[in-house]
PDB file of N, CA and C in Angstrom:
ATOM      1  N   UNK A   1      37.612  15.291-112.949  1.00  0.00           N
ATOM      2  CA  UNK A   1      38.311  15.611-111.728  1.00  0.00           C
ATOM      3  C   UNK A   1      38.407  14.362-110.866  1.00  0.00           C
ATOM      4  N   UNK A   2      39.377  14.042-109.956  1.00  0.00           N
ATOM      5  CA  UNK A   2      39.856  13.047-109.215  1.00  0.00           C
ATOM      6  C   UNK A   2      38.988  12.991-108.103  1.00  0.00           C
ATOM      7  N   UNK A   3      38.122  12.345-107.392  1.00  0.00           N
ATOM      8  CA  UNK A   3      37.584  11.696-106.273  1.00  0.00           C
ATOM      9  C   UNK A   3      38.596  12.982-105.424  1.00  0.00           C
ATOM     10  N   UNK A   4      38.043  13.025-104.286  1.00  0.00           N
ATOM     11  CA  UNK A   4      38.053  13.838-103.225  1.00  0.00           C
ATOM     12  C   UNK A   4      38.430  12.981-101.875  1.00  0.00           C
ATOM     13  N   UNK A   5      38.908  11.637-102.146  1.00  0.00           N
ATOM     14  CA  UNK A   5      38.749  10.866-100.906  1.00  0.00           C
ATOM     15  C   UNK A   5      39.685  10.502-100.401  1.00  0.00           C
ATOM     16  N   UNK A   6      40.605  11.072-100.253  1.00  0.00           N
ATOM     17  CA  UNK A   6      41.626  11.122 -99.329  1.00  0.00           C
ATOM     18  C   UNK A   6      42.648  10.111 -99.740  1.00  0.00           C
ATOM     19  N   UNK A   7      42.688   9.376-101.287  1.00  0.00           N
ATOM     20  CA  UNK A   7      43.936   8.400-101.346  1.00  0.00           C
ATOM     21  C   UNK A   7      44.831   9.363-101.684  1.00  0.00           C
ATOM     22  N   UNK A   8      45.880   8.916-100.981  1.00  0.00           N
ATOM     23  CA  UNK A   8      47.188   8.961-101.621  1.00  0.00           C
ATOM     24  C   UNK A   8      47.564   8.621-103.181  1.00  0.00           C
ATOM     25  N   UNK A   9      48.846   9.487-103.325  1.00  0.00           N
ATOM     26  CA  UNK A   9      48.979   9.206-105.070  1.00  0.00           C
ATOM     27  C   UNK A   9      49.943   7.461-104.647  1.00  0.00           C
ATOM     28  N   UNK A  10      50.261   7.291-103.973  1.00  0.00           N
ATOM     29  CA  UNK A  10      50.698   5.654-103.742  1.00  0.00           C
ATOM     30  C   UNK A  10      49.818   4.983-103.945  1.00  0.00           C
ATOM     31  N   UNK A  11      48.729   4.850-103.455  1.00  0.00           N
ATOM     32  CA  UNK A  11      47.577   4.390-102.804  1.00  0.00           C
ATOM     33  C   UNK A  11      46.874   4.217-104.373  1.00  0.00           C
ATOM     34  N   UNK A  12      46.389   5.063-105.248  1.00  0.00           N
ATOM     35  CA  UNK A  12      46.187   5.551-106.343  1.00  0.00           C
ATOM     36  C   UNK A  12      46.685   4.278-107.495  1.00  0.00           C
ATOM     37  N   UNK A  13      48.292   4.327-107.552  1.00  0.00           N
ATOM     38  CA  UNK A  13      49.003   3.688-108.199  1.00  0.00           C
ATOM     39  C   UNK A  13      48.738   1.898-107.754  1.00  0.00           C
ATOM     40  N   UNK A  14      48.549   1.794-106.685  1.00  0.00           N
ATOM     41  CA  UNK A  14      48.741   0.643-106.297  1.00  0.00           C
ATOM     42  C   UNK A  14      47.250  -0.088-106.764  1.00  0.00           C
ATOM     43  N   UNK A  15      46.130   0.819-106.860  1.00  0.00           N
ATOM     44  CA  UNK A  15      44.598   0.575-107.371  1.00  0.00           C
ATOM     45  C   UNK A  15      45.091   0.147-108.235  1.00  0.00           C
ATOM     46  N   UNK A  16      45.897   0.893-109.388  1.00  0.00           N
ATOM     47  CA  UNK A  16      45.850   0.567-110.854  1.00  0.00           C
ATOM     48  C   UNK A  16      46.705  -0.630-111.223  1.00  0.00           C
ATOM     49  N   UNK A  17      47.688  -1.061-110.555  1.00  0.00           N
ATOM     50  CA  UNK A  17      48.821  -1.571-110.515  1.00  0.00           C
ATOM     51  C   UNK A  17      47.572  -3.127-110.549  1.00  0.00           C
ATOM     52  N   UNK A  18      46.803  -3.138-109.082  1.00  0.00           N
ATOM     53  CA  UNK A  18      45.768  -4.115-108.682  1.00  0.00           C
ATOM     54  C   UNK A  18      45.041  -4.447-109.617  1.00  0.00           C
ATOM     55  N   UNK A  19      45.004  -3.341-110.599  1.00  0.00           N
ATOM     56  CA  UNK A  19      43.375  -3.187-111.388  1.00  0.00           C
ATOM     57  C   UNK A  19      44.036  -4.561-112.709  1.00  0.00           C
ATOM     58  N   UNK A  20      45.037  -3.364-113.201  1.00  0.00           N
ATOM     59  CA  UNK A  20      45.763  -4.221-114.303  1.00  0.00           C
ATOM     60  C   UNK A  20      46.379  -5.863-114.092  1.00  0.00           C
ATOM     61  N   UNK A  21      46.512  -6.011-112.863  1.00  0.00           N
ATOM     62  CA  UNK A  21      46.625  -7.225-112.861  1.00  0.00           C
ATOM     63  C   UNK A  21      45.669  -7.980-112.539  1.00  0.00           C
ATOM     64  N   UNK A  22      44.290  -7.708-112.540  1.00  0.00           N
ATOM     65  CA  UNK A  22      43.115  -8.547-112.688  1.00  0.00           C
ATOM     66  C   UNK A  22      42.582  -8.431-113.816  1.00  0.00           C
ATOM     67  N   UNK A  23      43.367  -7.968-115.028  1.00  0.00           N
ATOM     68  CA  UNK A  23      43.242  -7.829-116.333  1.00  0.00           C
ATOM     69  C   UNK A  23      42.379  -6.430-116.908  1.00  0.00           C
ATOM     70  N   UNK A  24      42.694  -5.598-116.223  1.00  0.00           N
ATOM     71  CA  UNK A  24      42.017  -4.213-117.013  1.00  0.00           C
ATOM     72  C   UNK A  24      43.179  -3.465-117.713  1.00  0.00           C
ATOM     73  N   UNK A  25      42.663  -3.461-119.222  1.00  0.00           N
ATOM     74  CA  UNK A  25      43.406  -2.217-119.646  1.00  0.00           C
ATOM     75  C   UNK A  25      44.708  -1.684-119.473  1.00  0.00           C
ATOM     76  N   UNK A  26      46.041  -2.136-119.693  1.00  0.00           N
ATOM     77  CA  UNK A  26      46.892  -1.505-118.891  1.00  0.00           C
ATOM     78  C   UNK A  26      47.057   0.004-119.648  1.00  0.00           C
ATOM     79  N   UNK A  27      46.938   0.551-120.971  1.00  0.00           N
ATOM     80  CA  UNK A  27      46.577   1.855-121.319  1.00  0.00           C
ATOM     81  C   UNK A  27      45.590   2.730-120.431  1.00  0.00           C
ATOM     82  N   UNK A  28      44.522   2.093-120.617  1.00  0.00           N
ATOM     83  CA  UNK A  28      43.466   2.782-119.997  1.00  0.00           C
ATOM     84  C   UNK A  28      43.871   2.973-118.208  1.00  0.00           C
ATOM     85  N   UNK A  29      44.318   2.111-118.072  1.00  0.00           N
ATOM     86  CA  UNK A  29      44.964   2.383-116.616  1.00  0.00           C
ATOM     87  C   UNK A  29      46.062   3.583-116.111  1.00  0.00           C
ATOM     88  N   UNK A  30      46.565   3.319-117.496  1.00  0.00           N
ATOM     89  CA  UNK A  30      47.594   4.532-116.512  1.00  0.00           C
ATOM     90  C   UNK A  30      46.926   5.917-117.130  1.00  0.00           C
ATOM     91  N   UNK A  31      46.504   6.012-118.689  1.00  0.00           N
ATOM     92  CA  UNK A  31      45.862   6.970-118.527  1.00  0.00           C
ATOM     93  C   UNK A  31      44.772   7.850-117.756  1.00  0.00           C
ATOM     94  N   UNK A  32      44.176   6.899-116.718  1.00  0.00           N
ATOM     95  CA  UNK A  32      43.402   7.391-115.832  1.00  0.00           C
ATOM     96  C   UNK A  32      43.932   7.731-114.533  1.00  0.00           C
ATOM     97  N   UNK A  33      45.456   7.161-114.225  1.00  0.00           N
ATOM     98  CA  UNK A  33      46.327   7.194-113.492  1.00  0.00           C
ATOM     99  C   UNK A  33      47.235   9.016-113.807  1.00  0.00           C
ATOM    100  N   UNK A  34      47.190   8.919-114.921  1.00  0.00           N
ATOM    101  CA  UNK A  34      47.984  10.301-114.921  1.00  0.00           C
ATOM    102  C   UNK A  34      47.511  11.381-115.165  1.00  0.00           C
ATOM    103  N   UNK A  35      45.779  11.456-115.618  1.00  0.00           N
ATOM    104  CA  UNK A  35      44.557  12.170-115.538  1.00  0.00           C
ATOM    105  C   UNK A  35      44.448  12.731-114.157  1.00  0.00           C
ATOM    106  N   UNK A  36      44.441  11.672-113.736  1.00  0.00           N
ATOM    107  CA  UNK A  36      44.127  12.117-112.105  1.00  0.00           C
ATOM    108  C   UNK A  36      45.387  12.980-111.821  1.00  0.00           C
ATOM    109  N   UNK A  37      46.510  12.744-112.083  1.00  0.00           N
ATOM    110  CA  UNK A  37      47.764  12.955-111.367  1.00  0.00           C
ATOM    111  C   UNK A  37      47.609  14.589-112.003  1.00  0.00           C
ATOM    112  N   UNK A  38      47.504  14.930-113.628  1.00  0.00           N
ATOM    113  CA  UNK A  38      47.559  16.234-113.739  1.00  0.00           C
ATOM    114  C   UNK A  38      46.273  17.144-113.297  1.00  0.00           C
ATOM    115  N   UNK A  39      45.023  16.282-113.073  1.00  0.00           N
ATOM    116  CA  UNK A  39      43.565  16.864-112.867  1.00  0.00           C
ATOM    117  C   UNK A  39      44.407  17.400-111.205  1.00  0.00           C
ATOM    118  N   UNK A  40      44.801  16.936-109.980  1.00  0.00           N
ATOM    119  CA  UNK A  40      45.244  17.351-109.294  1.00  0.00           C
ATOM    120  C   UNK A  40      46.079  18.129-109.048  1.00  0.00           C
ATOM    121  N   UNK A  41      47.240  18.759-109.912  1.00  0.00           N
ATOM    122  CA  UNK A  41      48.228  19.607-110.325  1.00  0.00           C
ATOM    123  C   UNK A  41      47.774  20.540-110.675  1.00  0.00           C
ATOM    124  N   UNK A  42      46.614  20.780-111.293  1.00  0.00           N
ATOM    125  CA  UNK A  42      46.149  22.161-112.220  1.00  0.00           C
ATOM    126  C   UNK A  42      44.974  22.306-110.979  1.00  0.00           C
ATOM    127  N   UNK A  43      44.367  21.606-110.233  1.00  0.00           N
ATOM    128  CA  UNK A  43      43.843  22.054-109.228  1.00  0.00           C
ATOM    129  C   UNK A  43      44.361  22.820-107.928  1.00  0.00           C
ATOM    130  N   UNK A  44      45.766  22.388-107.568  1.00  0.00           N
ATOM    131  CA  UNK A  44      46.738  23.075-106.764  1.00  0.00           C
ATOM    132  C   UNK A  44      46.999  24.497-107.557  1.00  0.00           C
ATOM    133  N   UNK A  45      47.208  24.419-108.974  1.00  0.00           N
ATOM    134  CA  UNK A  45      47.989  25.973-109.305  1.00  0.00           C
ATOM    135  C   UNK A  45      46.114  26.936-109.010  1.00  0.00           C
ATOM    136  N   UNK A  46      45.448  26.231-109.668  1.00  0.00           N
ATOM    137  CA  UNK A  46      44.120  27.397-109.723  1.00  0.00           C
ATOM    138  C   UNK A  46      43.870  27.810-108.034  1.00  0.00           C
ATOM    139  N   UNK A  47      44.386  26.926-107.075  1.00  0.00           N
ATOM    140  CA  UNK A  47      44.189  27.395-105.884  1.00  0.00           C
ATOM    141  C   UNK A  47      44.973  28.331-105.712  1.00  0.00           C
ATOM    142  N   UNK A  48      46.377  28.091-105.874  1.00  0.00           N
ATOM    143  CA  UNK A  48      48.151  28.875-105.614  1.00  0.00           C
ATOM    144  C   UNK A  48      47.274  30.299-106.029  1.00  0.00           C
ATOM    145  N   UNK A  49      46.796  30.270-107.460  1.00  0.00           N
ATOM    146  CA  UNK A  49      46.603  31.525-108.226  1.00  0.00           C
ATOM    147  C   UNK A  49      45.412  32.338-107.616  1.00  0.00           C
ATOM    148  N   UNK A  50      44.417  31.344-107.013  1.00  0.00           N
ATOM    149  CA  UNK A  50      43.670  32.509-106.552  1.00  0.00           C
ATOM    150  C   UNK A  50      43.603  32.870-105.356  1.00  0.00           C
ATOM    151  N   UNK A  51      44.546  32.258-104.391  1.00  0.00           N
ATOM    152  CA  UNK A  51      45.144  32.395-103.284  1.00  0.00           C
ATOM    153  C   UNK A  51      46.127  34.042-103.444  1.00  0.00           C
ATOM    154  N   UNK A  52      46.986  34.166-104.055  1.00  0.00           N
ATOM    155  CA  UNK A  52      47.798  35.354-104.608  1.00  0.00           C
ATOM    156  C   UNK A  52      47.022  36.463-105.199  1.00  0.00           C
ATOM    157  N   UNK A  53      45.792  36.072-105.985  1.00  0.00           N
ATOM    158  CA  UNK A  53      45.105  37.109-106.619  1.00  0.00           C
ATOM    159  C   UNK A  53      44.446  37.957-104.895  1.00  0.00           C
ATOM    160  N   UNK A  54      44.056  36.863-103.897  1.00  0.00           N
ATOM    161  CA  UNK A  54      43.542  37.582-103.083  1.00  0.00           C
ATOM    162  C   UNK A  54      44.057  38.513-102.376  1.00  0.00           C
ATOM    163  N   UNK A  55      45.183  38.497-102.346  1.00  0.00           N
ATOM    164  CA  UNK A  55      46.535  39.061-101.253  1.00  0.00           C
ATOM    165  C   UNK A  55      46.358  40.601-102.061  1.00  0.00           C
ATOM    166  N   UNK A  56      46.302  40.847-103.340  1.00  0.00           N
ATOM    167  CA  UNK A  56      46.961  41.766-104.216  1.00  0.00           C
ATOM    168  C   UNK A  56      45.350  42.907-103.973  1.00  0.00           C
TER     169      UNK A  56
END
């Protein structure tokens, strides 16, 4: 799961963007880049979903 700390997905990109050009990984970079990006997406729907389950 993605850190809790308030970056932005800009903010995010621009780490990795930084990272890779001080020579890390550019695979490993974005794969941790788009980890995060779907680890945050499936965290929004499990909220959406149990947000709706409560209503019902």
């Amino acid at each position: 799961m993605p850190d809790d700390d308030g970056e932005t997905q800009e903010e995010r990109a621009l780490r990795a963007i930084a990272n890779m050009q001080a020579g890390a990984d550019i695979s490993d970079e974005a794969l941790r880049l788009s980890n995060e990006y779907t680890d945050r997406q499936t965290l929004r729907m499990k909220e959406w979903l149990a947000r709706l389950a409560r209503r019902r």
